[in-house]
C-alpha positions as CSV (number, residue, x, y, z in Angstrom):
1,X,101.3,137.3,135.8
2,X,98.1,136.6,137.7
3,X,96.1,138.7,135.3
4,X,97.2,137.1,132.3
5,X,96.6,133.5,133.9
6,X,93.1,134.2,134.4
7,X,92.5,135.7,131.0
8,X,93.9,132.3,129.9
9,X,91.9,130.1,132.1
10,X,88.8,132.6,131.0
11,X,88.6,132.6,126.7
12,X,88.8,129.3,124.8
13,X,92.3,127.6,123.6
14,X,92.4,128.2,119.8
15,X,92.8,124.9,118.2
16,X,95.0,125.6,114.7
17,X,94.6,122.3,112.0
18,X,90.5,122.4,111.7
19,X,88.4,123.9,108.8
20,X,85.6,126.3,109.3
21,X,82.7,124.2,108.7
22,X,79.4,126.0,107.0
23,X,76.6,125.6,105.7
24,X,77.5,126.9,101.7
25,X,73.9,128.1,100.6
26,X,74.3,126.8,96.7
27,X,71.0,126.9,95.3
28,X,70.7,128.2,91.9
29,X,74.8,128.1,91.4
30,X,76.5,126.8,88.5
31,X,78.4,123.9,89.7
32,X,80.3,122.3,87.6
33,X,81.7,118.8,88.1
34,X,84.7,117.1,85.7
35,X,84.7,113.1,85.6
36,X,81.6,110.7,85.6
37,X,82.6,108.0,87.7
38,X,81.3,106.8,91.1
39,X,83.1,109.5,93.0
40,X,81.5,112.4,90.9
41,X,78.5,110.2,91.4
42,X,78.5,111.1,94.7
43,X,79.5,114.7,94.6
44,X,76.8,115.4,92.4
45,X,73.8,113.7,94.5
46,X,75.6,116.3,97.5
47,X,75.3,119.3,95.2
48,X,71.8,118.6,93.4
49,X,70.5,118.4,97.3
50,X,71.1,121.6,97.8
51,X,69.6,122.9,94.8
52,X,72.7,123.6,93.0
53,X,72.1,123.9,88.8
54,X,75.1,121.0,87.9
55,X,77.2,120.9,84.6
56,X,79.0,117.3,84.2
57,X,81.9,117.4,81.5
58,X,83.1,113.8,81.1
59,X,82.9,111.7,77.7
60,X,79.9,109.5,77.8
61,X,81.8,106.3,78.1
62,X,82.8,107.5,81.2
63,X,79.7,107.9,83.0
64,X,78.7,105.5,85.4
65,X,74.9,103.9,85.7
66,X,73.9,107.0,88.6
67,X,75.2,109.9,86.4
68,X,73.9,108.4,83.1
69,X,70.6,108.1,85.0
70,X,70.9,112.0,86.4
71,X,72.0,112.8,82.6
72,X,69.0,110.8,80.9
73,X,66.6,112.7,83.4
74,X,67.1,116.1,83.2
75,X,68.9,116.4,86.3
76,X,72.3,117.5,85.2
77,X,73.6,119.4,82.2
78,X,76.1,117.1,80.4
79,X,79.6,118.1,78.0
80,X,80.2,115.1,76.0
81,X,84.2,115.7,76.2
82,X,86.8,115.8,78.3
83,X,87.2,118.9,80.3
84,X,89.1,122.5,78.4
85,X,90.2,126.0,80.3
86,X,87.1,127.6,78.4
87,X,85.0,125.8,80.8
88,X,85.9,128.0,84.1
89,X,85.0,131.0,82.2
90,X,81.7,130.5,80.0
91,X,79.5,127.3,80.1
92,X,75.8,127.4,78.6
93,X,74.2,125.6,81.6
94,X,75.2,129.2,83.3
95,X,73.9,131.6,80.9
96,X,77.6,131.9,79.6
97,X,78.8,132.7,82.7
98,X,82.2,130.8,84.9
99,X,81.4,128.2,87.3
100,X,80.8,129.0,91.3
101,X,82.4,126.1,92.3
102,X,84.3,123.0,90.6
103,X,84.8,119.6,91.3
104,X,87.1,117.3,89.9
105,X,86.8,113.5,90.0
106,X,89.1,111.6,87.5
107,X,91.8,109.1,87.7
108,X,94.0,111.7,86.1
109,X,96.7,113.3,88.9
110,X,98.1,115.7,86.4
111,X,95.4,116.7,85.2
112,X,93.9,117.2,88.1
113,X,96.5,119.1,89.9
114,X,95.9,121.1,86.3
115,X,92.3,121.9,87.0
116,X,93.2,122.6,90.6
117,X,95.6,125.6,89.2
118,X,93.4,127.2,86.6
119,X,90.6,127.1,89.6
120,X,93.5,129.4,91.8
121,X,93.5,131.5,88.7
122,X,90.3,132.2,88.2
123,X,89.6,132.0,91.8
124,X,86.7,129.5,91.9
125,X,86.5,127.3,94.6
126,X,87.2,123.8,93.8
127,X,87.5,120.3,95.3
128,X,89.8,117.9,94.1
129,X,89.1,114.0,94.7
130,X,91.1,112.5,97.2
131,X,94.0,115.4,97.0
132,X,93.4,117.2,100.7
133,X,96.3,119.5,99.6
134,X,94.2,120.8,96.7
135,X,90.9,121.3,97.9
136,X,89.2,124.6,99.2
137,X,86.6,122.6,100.9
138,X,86.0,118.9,101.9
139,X,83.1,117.2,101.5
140,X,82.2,115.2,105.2
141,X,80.1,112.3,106.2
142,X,76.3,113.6,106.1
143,X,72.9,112.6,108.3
144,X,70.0,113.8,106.8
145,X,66.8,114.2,108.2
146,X,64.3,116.4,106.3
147,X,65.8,120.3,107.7
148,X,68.9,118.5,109.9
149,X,71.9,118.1,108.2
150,X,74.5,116.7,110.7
151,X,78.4,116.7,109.1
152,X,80.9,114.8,110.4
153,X,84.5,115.7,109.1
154,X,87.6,114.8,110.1
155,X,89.4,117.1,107.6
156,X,90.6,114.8,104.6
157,X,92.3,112.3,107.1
158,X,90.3,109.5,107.7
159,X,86.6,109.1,105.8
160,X,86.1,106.2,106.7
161,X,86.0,106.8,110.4
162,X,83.8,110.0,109.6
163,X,81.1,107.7,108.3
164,X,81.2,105.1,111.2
165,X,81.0,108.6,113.6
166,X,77.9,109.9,111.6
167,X,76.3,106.5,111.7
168,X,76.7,106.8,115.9
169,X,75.3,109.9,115.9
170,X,72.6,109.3,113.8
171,X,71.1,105.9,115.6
172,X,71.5,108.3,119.0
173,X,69.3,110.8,117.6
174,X,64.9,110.7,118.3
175,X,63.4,109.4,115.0
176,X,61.6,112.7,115.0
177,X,63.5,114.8,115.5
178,X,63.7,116.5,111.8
179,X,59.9,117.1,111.7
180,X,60.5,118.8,115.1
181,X,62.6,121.1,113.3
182,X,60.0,121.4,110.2
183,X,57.4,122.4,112.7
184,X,59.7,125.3,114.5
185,X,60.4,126.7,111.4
186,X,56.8,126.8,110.6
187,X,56.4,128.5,113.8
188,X,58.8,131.2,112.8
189,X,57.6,131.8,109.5
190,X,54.2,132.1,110.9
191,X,55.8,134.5,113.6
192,X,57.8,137.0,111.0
193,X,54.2,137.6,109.4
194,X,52.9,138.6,112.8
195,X,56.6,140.7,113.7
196,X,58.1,141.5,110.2
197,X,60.0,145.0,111.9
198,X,63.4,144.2,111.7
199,X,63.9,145.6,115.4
200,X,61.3,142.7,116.5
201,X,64.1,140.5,115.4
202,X,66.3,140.0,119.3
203,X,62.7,139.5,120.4
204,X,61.5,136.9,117.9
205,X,64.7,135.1,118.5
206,X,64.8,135.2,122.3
207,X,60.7,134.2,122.0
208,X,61.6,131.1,119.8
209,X,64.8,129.8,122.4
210,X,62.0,129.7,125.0
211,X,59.3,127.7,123.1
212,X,62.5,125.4,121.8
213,X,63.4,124.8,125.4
214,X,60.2,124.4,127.0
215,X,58.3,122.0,125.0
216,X,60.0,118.8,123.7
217,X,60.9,117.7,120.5
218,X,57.7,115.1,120.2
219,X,55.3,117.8,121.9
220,X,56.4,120.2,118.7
221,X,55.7,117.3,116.2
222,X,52.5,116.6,117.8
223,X,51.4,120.7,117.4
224,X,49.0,121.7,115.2
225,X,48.2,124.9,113.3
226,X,45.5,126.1,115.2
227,X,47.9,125.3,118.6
228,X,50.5,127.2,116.6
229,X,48.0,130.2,116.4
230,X,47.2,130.0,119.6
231,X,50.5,129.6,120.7
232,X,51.3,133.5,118.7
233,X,49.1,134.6,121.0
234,X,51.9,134.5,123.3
235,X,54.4,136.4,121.9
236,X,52.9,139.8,122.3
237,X,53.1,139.9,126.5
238,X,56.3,137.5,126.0
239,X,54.9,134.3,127.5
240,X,55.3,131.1,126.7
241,X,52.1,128.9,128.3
242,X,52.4,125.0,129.5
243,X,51.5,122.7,126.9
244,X,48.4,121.6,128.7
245,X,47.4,125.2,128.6
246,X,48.0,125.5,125.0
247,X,46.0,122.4,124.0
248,X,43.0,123.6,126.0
249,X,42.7,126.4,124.1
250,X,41.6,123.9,121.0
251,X,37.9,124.7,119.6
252,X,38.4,129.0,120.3
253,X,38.6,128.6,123.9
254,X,40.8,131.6,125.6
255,X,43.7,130.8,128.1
256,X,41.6,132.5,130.7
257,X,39.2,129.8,130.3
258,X,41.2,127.1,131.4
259,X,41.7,125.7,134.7
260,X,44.7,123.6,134.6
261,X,45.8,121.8,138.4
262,X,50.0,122.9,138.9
263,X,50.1,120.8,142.2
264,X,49.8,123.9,144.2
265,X,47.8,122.8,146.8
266,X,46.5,118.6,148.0
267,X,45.4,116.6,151.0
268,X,46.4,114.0,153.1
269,X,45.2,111.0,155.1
270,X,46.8,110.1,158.4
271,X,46.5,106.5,159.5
């Protein structure tokens, strides 16, 4: 009994009722979107940020301004028709190919709840519009910031409240902090030319969680690509040096060269 009380007290409670939230890499996938209104609206500005190739099927009278303007430039592939079967098995926006995902935004519940079965039998993924029960994924309330994307979700039950949450989180976050994360991934791309082995990879990680944690989010915007270069330097013995350190090595000096005081030793006057 004592053993199995500690086991408990040692692993984490499983939670049942949540959704496994990810980060659904879409770029260059067919999406296709039914209904033109303001909801599809959104859905499609979601989709077309992450580089998805988007097919709207809606008749032209029922496309709102947005989706008229993402039709008019280019930006969507548009069926001027209501939505058939055929469409979850060839489309031309896909090289004749069926859909990898499918959205449905009309003010249609049967027909809806239709798209939502021919989806289960072609097993495509799909999201339908303000229907929790028939949706394979759920679209949450977004902050963007250049590389962060930070999703609040509260699983189909209250949107709203999502949106008010993101909007907290996002006023509590450093106005920088999304070119931080623009320069660290420069930093590792410049580091995979220097360690491409695959078994370098534990390394280059554990290397990368040190400069993350010992430099702060504005010293990392304020580094520059010779500091960056400099900075590589490091990786070979496993170091990571102070910032003050790193920015004396500007103009080709060497890390040797640099006398930098750490408080190590001082004086004192007694009265």
């Amino acid at each position: 009994m004592a053993a199995a009380a500690s086991a408990n007290d040692k692993f984490p409670k499983v939670q049942g009722g949540g959704s496994l939230i990810l980060a659904w890499q879409i770029r260059n996938k067919h999406v296709l979107v039914v209904g033109g209104g303001e909801v599809a609206a959104g859905r499609i500005l979601n989709v077309l940020n992450a580089d998805a190739i988007v097919t709207v099927v809606c008749p032209a009278d029922g496309l709102n301004p947005e989706v008229r303007h993402r039709v008019a430039n280019n930006e969507v592939h548009h069926i001027d028709r209501v939505f058939e079967p055929s469409d979850l098995e060839s489309l031309p926006a896909s090289n004749g190919n069926a859909p990898d995902m499918v959205m449905c935004a009309i003010d249609d519940p049967a027909a809806s709840t239709q798209v939502w079965k021919l989806c289960k039998q072609h097993r495509i993924p799909a999201n339908i519009a303000d229907v929790p029960p028939e949706c394979d994924f759920y679209f949450g309330a977004v902050h963007r910031d250049g590389p962060l994307q930070v999703m609040v979700s509260t699983n189909g039950k209250g949107p709203r409240l999502a949106a008010s949450i993101r909007n907290f989180i996002a006023k509590s976050l450093p106005p920088n902090v999304g070119d931080a994360i623009t320069q660290v991934g420069t930093l590792r791309s410049k580091l995979r030319q220097i360690a491409p082995k695959t078994e370098e990879g534990p390394k280059r990680m554990r290397w990368i969680t040190r400069v993350s944690d010992a430099y702060s989010w504005n010293d990392m915007v304020d580094l520059t690509d010779e500091d960056m270069d400099n900075l590589l330097k490091f990786y070979g013995p496993n170091k990571v040096p102070d910032l003050d350190v790193l920015k004396g090595m500007r103009g080709g000096r060497e890390a040797e060269e640099i006398d930098v005081f750490d408080g190590s030793f001082g004086f004192c006057i007694g009265v």
